[in-house]
Amino acid sequence: MSENKKRGFFSKLGGAIDATRRWTLNIIFLVIVGGIAMAIFSSVQEVSVPDRAVLVLAPEGVVVDQLSAVDAFSQLSAQGLPQETLLADLIETVNLASEDPRIEILLLKLDDLDHIGMSKTLELSEAIQGFRENGKTIVATANHYNQDQYLLASFADQIFVHNMGGVGIEGFAVIRNYFREAIDKLNIRFHVFKVGNFKSAVEPLLRNDMSSAAKEANRAWLDQLWNLYRDTVVERRGISVSKFDEYVNHIDRVMAEVGGDAAQAALDYGLVDGIISRPMLRDMLIERVGENDEGSFQQSYFRDYLALNRSLLIEVKDSVGIIVASGNIVDGERPEGSIGGDSLARLIRKARLDKNIKALVLRIDSGGGSAFASEVIRAELQKLQEAGKPLVVSMGSMAASGGYWIAAGADEVWATPATLTGSIGIFGAFPTVDNMLQDLGVSTDGVGTTAVAGKLRPDLPLDPILASAIQSGVEYGYRRFINIVADGRNKLVEQVEPIAEGRVWSGIDAQQLGLVDKLGGLQQAINSAASLAGLDPADTRLLSLPLSPEEELMRMILGSGLVKSALSASSPLVSVLNSVLPAWRDVLALKDSRGVYAYCLMCVAP
């Protein structure tokens, strides 16, 4: 009796403690959310644009076509959530400011920019040029410019660097780890199934170096894009090609000439217009637009400026729909930041059934992924075209392999000169570790009802029947890919085969080969789609699947910048895999239903 009473007492005590804990956590959560909401709303009320102002364009993290979905668990885990800035937000901000008489100067503040890439830089530069044509000035500043940041800075009228900084330019390269010897030492056998001389995604599993075919293919697009980078900088800065090449290829001599002063070297070679400290930059801008209450120059931060200028009401009328397909192509439903075969197909179907959507622009920024998911998406796009709605594809930094699979049948395909596309090929890979297990004294055995029952296991040798069947499936997938391209691009199969085989092409070469129709960015694609549908290009609507309330809340919180990840990966093994095998980690996440992939591992857009 007394024992039951004791159990009851401790049970009640535990329940009370648990209830107190939950109530306390809920109260803390509500206080945090309330504080964030008050901070956001109070900041909105305080934001204004001075009569004479500098617009501070300060992209953070990676510039993307679509923000990654907000996942509370990921945000609070060791992985964290990467900082991202929407390219569309940057372009819209600059376009608005170009017509705003209050904005006199655009300040490109590039210290927090991790990556934007050539393709997106060229699209943003069109808006910057429009700002300049309205008689306004563009100034770029950074503590130290990396190669990516500097290309964007080159579109400014004046480029300034800190006296402790410089400009780092090294060119483009494709460098990979090769694991053949390590795989042999571990006694693992990788069974690879592929078609095409240039489908080199699986080479790291089979070789200790890059093949001649892969070097040939990579050299072609690397040289194309590097020439584009160099020519852009040379033209914008008014320097000679020889001077630029000297700076890049003989940086040791360049640095020796100035006693190791990187900022002075950049100035001497015409890459920057001045070496300037932060107070000097501040004083210069104060002199041009005036001083604010905080002792700095009159300014408006781009996110605040954009929020003030956006209308909260969306008028429902005939429009060009815009869908962004960004990330790896994966089977099933996926959140934003990756492409789910089912979720993207559902969004395309929504556009087809929407009577106010008269044409669709599909913005693709993807290296591909699951061949099955790619086909699911392509079929839904075909259904949209059969409904009489024009389909125009705008390629971002890349639209390769599966990304090209879903693009090939569009009425028009647009790419920037720096887009990576093509990679028309299929591959599959299956590892077996039976030899390694035998070395460890582990055996695998059993019985089955058929010749192949239970045979597709990594701890058994790959059965020749299954190997032959898988290879046949890969070859079928490749033939289907070729036929899709031939049909979509109005070519003969014989015309597609020589430019396929998994080879990657730049946007420039892709246009010459007929894989894309025209060179230009998203706005040009929208203009074309509007023309095909007889609409005003200004009448557009971005289509997306609705976020859950949790996702909306997390996006608001994360967007406020008040939540930062404080944890880091603790496992040395995870750290090594994250640094050495990021691409293969992505491949493992693709989960094609048949293990067949249209994916471009080489497509890391400069």
Coordinates of C-alpha atoms in Angstrom, one line a residue:
M1 CA 0.0 0.0 0.0
S2 CA 2.7 2.4 1.0
E3 CA 4.7 1.4 -2.1
N4 CA 1.7 2.2 -4.3
K5 CA 1.4 5.6 -2.6
K6 CA 5.0 6.3 -3.2
R7 CA 4.7 5.4 -6.9
G8 CA 1.7 7.6 -7.2
F9 CA 3.5 10.5 -5.5
F10 CA 6.6 10.3 -7.7
S11 CA 4.4 9.8 -10.7
K12 CA 2.5 13.0 -9.9
L13 CA 5.7 14.8 -9.1
G14 CA 7.2 13.8 -12.5
G15 CA 4.0 14.9 -14.2
A16 CA 4.1 18.2 -12.5
I17 CA 7.8 18.7 -13.4
D18 CA 7.1 17.8 -17.0
A19 CA 4.1 20.1 -17.2
T20 CA 6.1 22.9 -15.7
R21 CA 8.9 22.3 -18.2
R22 CA 6.5 22.3 -21.2
W23 CA 4.7 25.5 -20.0
T24 CA 8.1 27.2 -19.4
L25 CA 9.3 26.3 -22.8
N26 CA 6.1 27.4 -24.4
I27 CA 6.3 30.8 -22.6
I28 CA 9.9 31.2 -23.6
F29 CA 9.0 30.4 -27.2
L30 CA 6.1 32.9 -27.2
V31 CA 8.3 35.6 -25.6
I32 CA 11.0 35.0 -28.3
V33 CA 8.4 35.1 -31.2
G34 CA 6.8 38.2 -29.7
G35 CA 10.1 39.9 -29.3
I36 CA 11.1 39.1 -32.9
A37 CA 7.7 40.2 -34.2
M38 CA 8.0 43.5 -32.2
A39 CA 11.5 44.1 -33.5
I40 CA 10.4 43.4 -37.1
F41 CA 7.3 45.6 -37.0
S42 CA 9.0 48.4 -35.1
S43 CA 11.9 48.4 -37.6
V44 CA 9.4 48.5 -40.5
Q45 CA 7.8 51.6 -38.9
E46 CA 11.2 53.3 -38.5
V47 CA 12.4 52.6 -42.1
S48 CA 12.3 55.4 -44.5
V49 CA 14.2 56.6 -47.6
P50 CA 16.0 60.0 -47.3
D51 CA 15.6 62.5 -50.1
R52 CA 19.2 61.9 -51.1
A53 CA 20.4 58.5 -50.3
V54 CA 22.8 55.6 -51.1
L55 CA 21.2 52.3 -51.7
V56 CA 23.3 49.7 -50.0
L57 CA 23.2 46.4 -51.9
A58 CA 24.8 43.9 -49.6
P59 CA 24.1 40.3 -50.7
E60 CA 24.8 37.7 -48.0
G61 CA 25.9 34.1 -48.4
V62 CA 25.0 32.5 -51.7
V63 CA 22.9 34.2 -54.3
V64 CA 20.2 31.7 -55.4
D65 CA 17.2 31.5 -57.6
Q66 CA 15.1 30.0 -54.8
L67 CA 15.6 30.0 -51.0
S68 CA 16.0 26.7 -49.3
A69 CA 13.0 25.5 -47.4
V70 CA 13.1 26.4 -43.7
D71 CA 13.6 23.4 -41.6
A72 CA 13.6 24.1 -37.8
F73 CA 15.5 20.8 -37.1
S74 CA 18.2 21.6 -39.7
Q75 CA 18.5 25.2 -38.5
L76 CA 19.2 24.0 -34.9
S77 CA 21.3 21.0 -35.9
A78 CA 25.0 20.9 -36.6
Q79 CA 24.3 21.4 -40.3
G80 CA 22.6 24.7 -39.8
L81 CA 21.0 26.7 -42.6
P82 CA 23.2 28.4 -45.2
Q83 CA 22.8 32.2 -45.7
E84 CA 21.1 32.9 -49.0
T85 CA 20.0 36.0 -51.0
L86 CA 17.5 35.8 -53.8
L87 CA 18.8 37.0 -57.2
A88 CA 15.3 38.2 -58.0
D89 CA 15.3 40.5 -54.9
L90 CA 18.6 42.0 -55.9
I91 CA 17.4 42.7 -59.5
E92 CA 14.1 44.1 -58.4
T93 CA 15.7 46.4 -55.9
V94 CA 18.1 47.8 -58.4
N95 CA 15.4 48.3 -61.0
L96 CA 13.2 50.1 -58.5
A97 CA 16.1 52.3 -57.4
S98 CA 17.0 53.2 -60.9
E99 CA 13.7 55.1 -61.3
D100 CA 13.7 56.5 -57.7
P101 CA 14.9 60.2 -57.7
R102 CA 15.8 59.8 -54.0
I103 CA 18.5 57.2 -54.7
E104 CA 21.6 58.8 -56.2
I105 CA 24.3 56.1 -55.6
L106 CA 24.3 52.3 -55.6
L107 CA 26.8 50.9 -53.1
L108 CA 27.8 47.3 -53.8
K109 CA 29.0 46.1 -50.4
L110 CA 30.4 42.7 -51.1
D111 CA 32.1 41.5 -47.9
D112 CA 29.4 39.0 -46.9
L113 CA 28.9 37.6 -50.5
D114 CA 30.1 34.0 -50.6
H115 CA 29.1 33.1 -54.1
I116 CA 27.0 34.4 -56.9
G117 CA 28.5 32.9 -60.0
M118 CA 29.0 34.3 -63.5
S119 CA 25.6 33.5 -64.9
K120 CA 23.7 35.3 -62.1
T121 CA 26.3 38.2 -62.1
L122 CA 25.6 38.8 -65.8
E123 CA 21.8 38.9 -65.1
L124 CA 22.3 41.3 -62.2
S125 CA 24.6 43.5 -64.3
E126 CA 21.8 44.3 -66.7
A127 CA 19.9 45.9 -63.9
I128 CA 23.1 47.7 -62.8
Q129 CA 23.5 49.0 -66.3
G130 CA 20.0 50.4 -66.3
F131 CA 20.8 52.2 -63.0
R132 CA 23.8 53.8 -64.7
E133 CA 21.9 54.8 -67.8
N134 CA 19.6 56.9 -65.6
G135 CA 22.6 59.1 -64.7
K136 CA 23.4 57.4 -61.3
T137 CA 26.6 56.2 -59.9
I138 CA 27.7 52.7 -58.8
V139 CA 30.4 52.2 -56.2
A140 CA 31.8 48.9 -55.1
T141 CA 33.6 48.2 -51.8
A142 CA 35.0 45.1 -50.0
N143 CA 37.8 44.4 -47.5
H144 CA 39.2 41.9 -50.0
Y145 CA 37.7 40.8 -53.3
N146 CA 37.7 37.1 -54.2
Q147 CA 37.3 36.2 -57.9
D148 CA 33.5 35.8 -57.6
Q149 CA 33.0 39.2 -55.8
Y150 CA 35.3 41.0 -58.2
L151 CA 33.4 40.2 -61.3
L152 CA 30.3 41.8 -59.8
A153 CA 32.4 44.7 -58.6
S154 CA 33.7 45.3 -62.1
F155 CA 30.3 46.6 -63.2
A156 CA 30.7 49.5 -60.8
D157 CA 31.9 53.0 -61.9
Q158 CA 34.4 53.1 -59.0
I159 CA 35.9 50.1 -57.1
F160 CA 37.5 50.7 -53.7
V161 CA 39.5 48.2 -51.6
H162 CA 40.7 48.4 -48.0
N163 CA 44.3 49.1 -47.5
M164 CA 44.7 45.7 -45.9
G165 CA 42.9 43.9 -48.7
G166 CA 43.4 43.1 -52.4
V167 CA 41.9 41.3 -55.4
G168 CA 42.3 37.6 -55.7
I169 CA 41.9 36.1 -59.2
E170 CA 43.1 32.7 -60.1
G171 CA 41.0 31.4 -63.0
F172 CA 38.7 28.4 -63.2
A173 CA 39.5 24.7 -62.7
V174 CA 37.9 21.4 -62.1
I175 CA 39.8 19.5 -59.5
R176 CA 38.5 16.2 -58.1
N177 CA 39.5 13.4 -55.7
Y178 CA 40.0 10.0 -57.3
F179 CA 39.4 6.9 -55.1
R180 CA 40.3 3.9 -57.2
E181 CA 43.4 3.0 -55.2
A182 CA 41.6 3.5 -51.9
I183 CA 38.6 1.4 -53.1
D184 CA 41.1 -1.3 -54.1
K185 CA 42.7 -1.2 -50.7
L186 CA 39.4 -1.5 -49.0
N187 CA 38.5 -4.4 -51.3
I188 CA 35.3 -2.7 -52.5
R189 CA 34.0 -3.3 -56.0
F190 CA 32.0 -0.5 -57.7
H191 CA 29.9 -1.7 -60.6
V192 CA 29.4 1.2 -62.9
F193 CA 26.9 1.4 -65.7
K194 CA 27.1 4.3 -68.1
V195 CA 26.8 5.4 -71.7
G196 CA 28.9 8.0 -73.5
N197 CA 32.6 8.9 -73.6
F198 CA 32.1 12.1 -71.7
K199 CA 29.9 10.9 -68.8
S200 CA 32.8 11.2 -66.4
A201 CA 30.8 11.5 -63.1
V202 CA 31.8 8.0 -62.1
E203 CA 35.5 8.4 -63.0
P204 CA 36.6 8.9 -59.4
L205 CA 35.4 5.4 -58.6
L206 CA 37.3 3.8 -61.5
R207 CA 40.5 5.8 -61.9
N208 CA 43.3 7.6 -60.1
D209 CA 43.3 10.5 -62.5
M210 CA 41.1 12.4 -64.9
S211 CA 40.7 10.7 -68.3
S212 CA 41.7 12.4 -71.5
A213 CA 38.1 12.6 -72.6
A214 CA 37.1 14.3 -69.4
K215 CA 40.0 16.8 -69.7
E216 CA 39.0 17.6 -73.2
A217 CA 35.4 18.2 -72.2
N218 CA 36.1 20.2 -69.1
R219 CA 38.8 22.3 -70.8
A220 CA 36.4 23.4 -73.5
W221 CA 33.8 25.0 -71.2
L222 CA 36.4 26.2 -68.7
D223 CA 38.3 28.1 -71.4
Q224 CA 35.0 29.5 -72.7
L225 CA 33.9 30.8 -69.4
W226 CA 37.3 32.1 -68.4
N227 CA 37.6 34.0 -71.6
L228 CA 34.2 35.5 -70.9
Y229 CA 35.3 36.5 -67.4
R230 CA 38.6 38.0 -68.6
D231 CA 37.0 39.9 -71.5
T232 CA 34.3 41.3 -69.2
V233 CA 36.9 42.6 -66.7
V234 CA 39.2 43.9 -69.3
E235 CA 36.4 45.8 -71.0
R236 CA 34.9 47.2 -67.9
R237 CA 38.2 48.3 -66.4
G238 CA 39.8 49.5 -69.6
I239 CA 43.0 47.5 -69.2
S240 CA 44.9 45.3 -71.6
V241 CA 44.6 41.6 -71.8
S242 CA 48.3 41.2 -71.3
K243 CA 48.2 43.3 -68.1
F244 CA 45.3 41.2 -66.8
D245 CA 47.1 37.9 -67.7
E246 CA 50.3 39.2 -66.0
Y247 CA 48.4 39.9 -62.8
V248 CA 46.8 36.5 -62.7
N249 CA 49.6 34.2 -64.0
H250 CA 52.5 35.9 -62.4
I251 CA 51.1 37.1 -59.1
D252 CA 54.4 36.3 -57.5
R253 CA 56.2 38.9 -59.5
V254 CA 53.3 41.3 -59.1
M255 CA 53.4 41.0 -55.3
A256 CA 57.2 41.3 -55.2
E257 CA 57.1 44.6 -57.1
V258 CA 54.9 46.2 -54.4
G259 CA 56.6 44.5 -51.4
G260 CA 53.6 42.2 -50.7
D261 CA 51.0 45.0 -50.6
A262 CA 48.1 43.3 -52.4
A263 CA 45.9 46.5 -52.4
Q264 CA 48.7 48.5 -54.1
A265 CA 49.1 45.7 -56.6
A266 CA 45.4 45.8 -57.5
L267 CA 45.6 49.6 -57.9
D268 CA 48.8 49.5 -60.0
Y269 CA 47.2 47.0 -62.4
G270 CA 44.0 49.0 -62.8
L271 CA 41.7 46.6 -61.0
V272 CA 40.6 49.1 -58.4
D273 CA 40.3 52.9 -58.4
G274 CA 41.4 53.6 -54.9
I275 CA 42.7 52.2 -51.6
I276 CA 40.4 53.5 -48.9
S277 CA 39.6 52.9 -45.2
R278 CA 36.1 52.6 -43.9
P279 CA 36.1 56.1 -42.4
M280 CA 37.4 57.5 -45.7
L281 CA 34.6 55.8 -47.7
R282 CA 32.0 57.0 -45.2
D283 CA 33.3 60.6 -45.4
M284 CA 33.3 60.4 -49.2
L285 CA 29.7 59.3 -49.4
I286 CA 28.6 61.8 -46.7
E287 CA 30.1 64.5 -48.9
R288 CA 28.0 63.3 -51.8
V289 CA 24.6 62.6 -50.2
G290 CA 24.7 64.1 -46.7
E291 CA 25.0 62.7 -43.1
N292 CA 22.3 60.9 -41.2
D293 CA 21.6 60.9 -37.5
E294 CA 24.1 58.1 -36.8
G295 CA 27.0 60.0 -38.3
S296 CA 27.1 57.9 -41.4
F297 CA 25.9 58.7 -45.0
Q298 CA 22.2 58.9 -45.9
Q299 CA 21.4 55.4 -46.9
S300 CA 18.7 52.7 -47.3
Y301 CA 19.5 49.0 -46.9
F302 CA 18.3 47.0 -49.9
R303 CA 16.0 44.6 -47.9
D304 CA 14.3 47.5 -46.2
Y305 CA 14.0 49.4 -49.4
L306 CA 12.5 46.5 -51.2
A307 CA 10.0 45.9 -48.4
L308 CA 8.8 49.5 -48.5
N309 CA 8.3 49.4 -52.3
R310 CA 6.5 46.1 -52.7
S311 CA 2.7 46.1 -52.9
L312 CA 0.9 43.9 -50.4
L313 CA -2.0 43.2 -52.8
I314 CA -1.7 40.9 -55.8
E315 CA -4.2 41.7 -58.5
V316 CA -5.5 38.5 -60.2
K317 CA -5.4 39.0 -63.9
D318 CA -4.0 37.3 -67.0
S319 CA -0.3 36.7 -66.3
V320 CA 2.9 34.9 -67.3
G321 CA 3.5 32.4 -64.6
I322 CA 7.0 31.9 -63.2
I323 CA 8.1 28.6 -61.6
V324 CA 11.6 28.2 -60.1
A325 CA 13.1 24.8 -60.2
S326 CA 16.3 24.9 -58.2
G327 CA 18.4 22.2 -56.7
N328 CA 18.8 18.4 -57.2
I329 CA 16.0 16.5 -58.9
V330 CA 14.6 14.0 -56.5
D331 CA 11.6 11.6 -56.5
G332 CA 8.5 12.5 -54.6
E333 CA 7.6 15.6 -52.7
R334 CA 10.4 18.0 -51.8
P335 CA 10.5 21.5 -50.2
E336 CA 11.9 24.6 -51.9
G337 CA 15.6 24.5 -52.6
S338 CA 15.4 21.0 -54.2
I339 CA 13.2 19.7 -57.0
G340 CA 10.7 17.0 -56.2
G341 CA 9.3 15.2 -59.2
D342 CA 5.8 15.0 -57.7
S343 CA 5.8 18.4 -56.0
L344 CA 7.1 20.3 -59.1
A345 CA 4.7 18.3 -61.4
R346 CA 1.8 19.3 -59.1
L347 CA 2.8 23.0 -59.3
I348 CA 3.0 22.8 -63.1
R349 CA -0.4 21.2 -63.2
K350 CA -1.7 24.0 -61.0
A351 CA -0.4 26.5 -63.6
R352 CA -2.1 24.5 -66.4
L353 CA -5.5 24.6 -64.6
D354 CA -5.2 28.3 -63.6
K355 CA -7.3 30.2 -66.2
N356 CA -5.3 33.4 -65.5
I357 CA -1.9 31.8 -66.3
K358 CA -1.5 32.2 -70.1
A359 CA 2.1 31.2 -70.4
L360 CA 4.8 29.7 -68.2
V361 CA 8.4 30.5 -67.7
L362 CA 10.3 27.7 -66.0
R363 CA 13.5 28.9 -64.4
I364 CA 15.9 26.0 -64.0
D365 CA 19.0 26.0 -61.9
S366 CA 19.9 22.3 -61.5
G367 CA 22.6 19.8 -62.3
G368 CA 20.0 17.1 -62.6
G369 CA 19.3 14.0 -60.5
S370 CA 16.8 11.2 -60.7
A371 CA 16.0 10.2 -64.3
F372 CA 12.5 9.0 -63.2
A373 CA 11.7 12.3 -61.5
S374 CA 12.9 14.2 -64.5
E375 CA 10.5 12.3 -66.7
V376 CA 7.6 12.9 -64.3
I377 CA 8.2 16.6 -64.6
R378 CA 8.7 16.6 -68.4
A379 CA 5.4 14.8 -68.9
E380 CA 3.6 17.4 -66.9
L381 CA 5.2 20.2 -68.9
Q382 CA 4.2 18.5 -72.1
K383 CA 0.6 18.4 -70.8
L384 CA 0.7 22.2 -70.2
Q385 CA 1.9 22.8 -73.8
E386 CA -0.9 20.6 -75.1
A387 CA -3.3 22.8 -73.2
G388 CA -2.1 25.7 -75.5
K389 CA 0.0 27.5 -73.0
P390 CA 3.5 28.5 -74.2
L391 CA 6.4 27.2 -72.2
V392 CA 9.7 29.1 -72.1
V393 CA 12.7 27.9 -70.1
S394 CA 15.2 30.2 -68.5
M395 CA 18.4 28.5 -67.5
G396 CA 20.3 29.9 -64.5
S397 CA 23.8 28.9 -63.6
M398 CA 23.2 25.4 -64.8
A399 CA 20.5 23.2 -66.4
A400 CA 22.4 20.0 -67.1
S401 CA 21.6 16.3 -67.3
G402 CA 18.1 16.0 -65.7
G403 CA 17.9 19.8 -65.8
Y404 CA 18.2 19.6 -69.6
W405 CA 15.8 16.6 -69.7
I406 CA 13.0 18.8 -68.4
A407 CA 14.1 21.8 -70.6
A408 CA 14.5 20.2 -74.0
G409 CA 10.8 20.2 -75.0
A410 CA 10.1 23.9 -74.3
D411 CA 8.8 26.3 -77.0
E412 CA 11.9 28.4 -76.3
V413 CA 15.0 27.8 -74.3
W414 CA 17.1 30.7 -73.0
A415 CA 20.5 30.5 -71.3
T416 CA 23.1 33.1 -70.2
P417 CA 26.6 32.8 -71.9
A418 CA 27.9 31.4 -68.6
T419 CA 25.2 28.8 -68.1
L420 CA 26.4 25.1 -68.0
T421 CA 24.0 22.8 -69.8
G422 CA 23.9 19.6 -71.8
S423 CA 25.5 16.7 -70.0
I424 CA 23.0 14.5 -71.9
G425 CA 23.8 11.1 -70.4
I426 CA 22.8 8.5 -67.9
F427 CA 24.8 6.5 -65.3
G428 CA 24.3 4.1 -62.4
A429 CA 26.6 2.7 -59.8
F430 CA 26.3 -0.1 -57.3
P431 CA 29.0 -1.0 -54.8
T432 CA 29.6 -4.5 -53.4
V433 CA 31.7 -5.2 -50.3
D434 CA 31.7 -9.0 -50.3
N435 CA 35.5 -9.2 -50.7
M436 CA 36.1 -6.7 -47.9
L437 CA 33.7 -8.7 -45.6
Q438 CA 35.4 -12.0 -46.4
D439 CA 38.8 -10.4 -45.4
L440 CA 37.2 -9.6 -42.1
G441 CA 35.8 -13.1 -41.7
V442 CA 32.2 -12.3 -42.6
S443 CA 30.4 -14.6 -45.0
T444 CA 27.0 -14.2 -46.6
D445 CA 24.9 -17.1 -47.8
G446 CA 21.3 -18.3 -48.2
V447 CA 18.7 -19.6 -50.7
G448 CA 16.1 -18.0 -52.9
T449 CA 13.2 -19.0 -55.1
T450 CA 14.6 -17.6 -58.4
A451 CA 17.9 -17.0 -60.1
V452 CA 18.0 -13.4 -58.8
A453 CA 16.1 -13.5 -55.5
G454 CA 18.1 -11.6 -52.8
K455 CA 21.0 -11.1 -55.2
L456 CA 21.0 -7.3 -55.3
R457 CA 22.8 -6.8 -52.0
P458 CA 26.1 -5.0 -51.3
D459 CA 27.4 -7.9 -49.3
L460 CA 27.1 -10.3 -52.3
P461 CA 28.9 -10.3 -55.6
L462 CA 26.8 -8.6 -58.3
D463 CA 25.0 -11.3 -60.3
P464 CA 25.8 -11.2 -64.0
I465 CA 22.1 -11.4 -64.8
L466 CA 21.4 -8.3 -62.8
A467 CA 24.4 -6.5 -64.1
S468 CA 23.3 -7.1 -67.7
A469 CA 19.8 -6.0 -66.8
I470 CA 21.0 -2.8 -65.2
Q471 CA 23.2 -1.9 -68.1
S472 CA 20.3 -2.5 -70.5
G473 CA 18.2 -0.1 -68.4
V474 CA 20.9 2.5 -68.5
E475 CA 21.2 2.2 -72.2
Y476 CA 17.4 2.5 -72.6
G477 CA 17.4 5.6 -70.4
Y478 CA 20.1 7.1 -72.6
R479 CA 18.3 6.4 -75.8
R480 CA 15.1 7.9 -74.3
F481 CA 17.1 11.0 -73.3
I482 CA 18.4 11.3 -76.8
N483 CA 15.0 11.0 -78.3
I484 CA 13.5 13.5 -75.9
V485 CA 16.2 16.0 -77.0
A486 CA 15.7 15.2 -80.7
D487 CA 12.0 15.7 -80.5
G488 CA 12.2 18.8 -78.4
R489 CA 14.8 20.5 -80.4
N490 CA 13.5 19.4 -83.8
K491 CA 16.6 17.4 -84.6
L492 CA 17.4 14.0 -85.9
V493 CA 18.8 11.4 -83.4
E494 CA 21.9 11.3 -85.5
Q495 CA 22.4 15.1 -84.9
V496 CA 22.0 14.8 -81.2
E497 CA 24.3 11.8 -80.6
P498 CA 27.6 13.7 -81.3
I499 CA 26.8 16.5 -78.9
A500 CA 25.5 14.2 -76.2
E501 CA 27.5 11.4 -74.4
G502 CA 27.3 13.4 -71.2
R503 CA 29.4 16.3 -72.5
V504 CA 28.9 19.7 -70.7
W505 CA 28.5 22.9 -72.8
S506 CA 28.6 26.6 -72.0
G507 CA 25.6 28.6 -73.0
I508 CA 27.5 30.1 -75.9
D509 CA 28.4 26.7 -77.4
A510 CA 24.9 25.3 -76.5
Q511 CA 23.3 28.0 -78.6
Q512 CA 25.6 27.3 -81.6
L513 CA 24.7 23.6 -81.3
G514 CA 21.0 24.2 -81.1
L515 CA 20.6 23.0 -77.5
V516 CA 19.3 26.5 -76.6
D517 CA 17.5 29.1 -78.7
K518 CA 18.7 32.4 -77.4
L519 CA 21.2 34.0 -74.9
G520 CA 19.7 36.1 -72.2
G521 CA 18.5 36.1 -68.6
L522 CA 15.2 35.6 -66.9
Q523 CA 13.8 38.9 -67.9
Q524 CA 14.4 38.2 -71.6
A525 CA 12.6 34.9 -71.2
I526 CA 9.7 36.5 -69.5
N527 CA 9.5 39.1 -72.3
S528 CA 9.4 36.3 -74.9
A529 CA 6.8 34.3 -73.0
A530 CA 4.6 37.4 -72.7
S531 CA 5.0 38.1 -76.4
L532 CA 3.9 34.5 -77.2
A533 CA 0.8 34.9 -75.1
G534 CA 0.0 38.4 -76.1
L535 CA 0.6 39.9 -72.6
D536 CA 2.4 42.8 -71.1
P537 CA 5.8 41.6 -69.7
A538 CA 5.0 43.4 -66.5
D539 CA 2.0 41.0 -65.8
T540 CA 3.8 38.2 -64.1
R541 CA 3.0 35.9 -61.1
L542 CA 5.5 33.8 -59.2
L543 CA 4.0 30.4 -58.5
S544 CA 4.9 28.3 -55.5
L545 CA 3.4 25.7 -53.3
P546 CA 2.0 27.2 -50.0
L547 CA 4.2 27.0 -47.0
S548 CA 3.0 25.5 -43.8
P549 CA 2.4 27.9 -40.8
E550 CA 5.6 26.5 -39.2
E551 CA 7.6 27.2 -42.4
E552 CA 6.2 30.7 -42.7
L553 CA 7.1 31.4 -39.0
M554 CA 10.6 30.0 -39.4
R555 CA 11.2 31.9 -42.6
M556 CA 10.2 35.1 -40.9
I557 CA 12.4 34.4 -37.9
L558 CA 15.4 33.4 -39.9
G559 CA 14.9 36.3 -42.3
S560 CA 15.1 38.7 -39.4
G561 CA 18.7 37.6 -38.8
L562 CA 18.1 37.0 -35.1
V563 CA 18.7 33.3 -35.2
K564 CA 22.1 32.0 -35.9
S565 CA 23.4 28.4 -35.8
A566 CA 25.8 28.0 -32.8
L567 CA 26.7 24.4 -33.3
S568 CA 29.3 22.7 -35.5
A569 CA 29.8 19.2 -36.7
S570 CA 31.3 17.1 -34.0
S571 CA 32.1 13.9 -35.8
P572 CA 35.5 13.8 -37.5
L573 CA 34.1 11.2 -40.0
V574 CA 31.2 13.4 -40.9
S575 CA 33.5 16.4 -41.4
V576 CA 35.7 14.4 -43.7
L577 CA 32.8 13.1 -45.8
N578 CA 31.3 16.6 -46.0
S579 CA 34.5 18.0 -47.3
V580 CA 35.8 15.2 -49.5
L581 CA 32.5 13.6 -50.9
P582 CA 29.9 16.4 -51.0
A583 CA 28.8 15.6 -54.5
W584 CA 28.4 11.9 -53.8
R585 CA 26.5 12.8 -50.6
D586 CA 24.1 14.6 -53.0
V587 CA 23.9 11.6 -55.3
L588 CA 22.9 9.3 -52.4
A589 CA 20.1 11.7 -51.6
L590 CA 18.6 11.5 -55.1
K591 CA 17.0 8.1 -54.5
D592 CA 16.0 7.3 -58.0
S593 CA 13.5 4.4 -58.0
R594 CA 15.7 2.4 -60.3
G595 CA 19.1 3.8 -59.3
V596 CA 19.5 5.5 -62.7
Y597 CA 20.6 9.1 -62.7
A598 CA 20.8 12.0 -65.2
Y599 CA 23.2 14.1 -63.0
C600 CA 26.1 16.3 -63.7
L601 CA 28.7 16.1 -61.0
M602 CA 31.2 18.2 -62.9
C603 CA 28.7 21.1 -63.1
V604 CA 30.0 23.5 -60.5
A605 CA 29.2 26.8 -62.1
P606 CA 32.0 29.4 -61.8

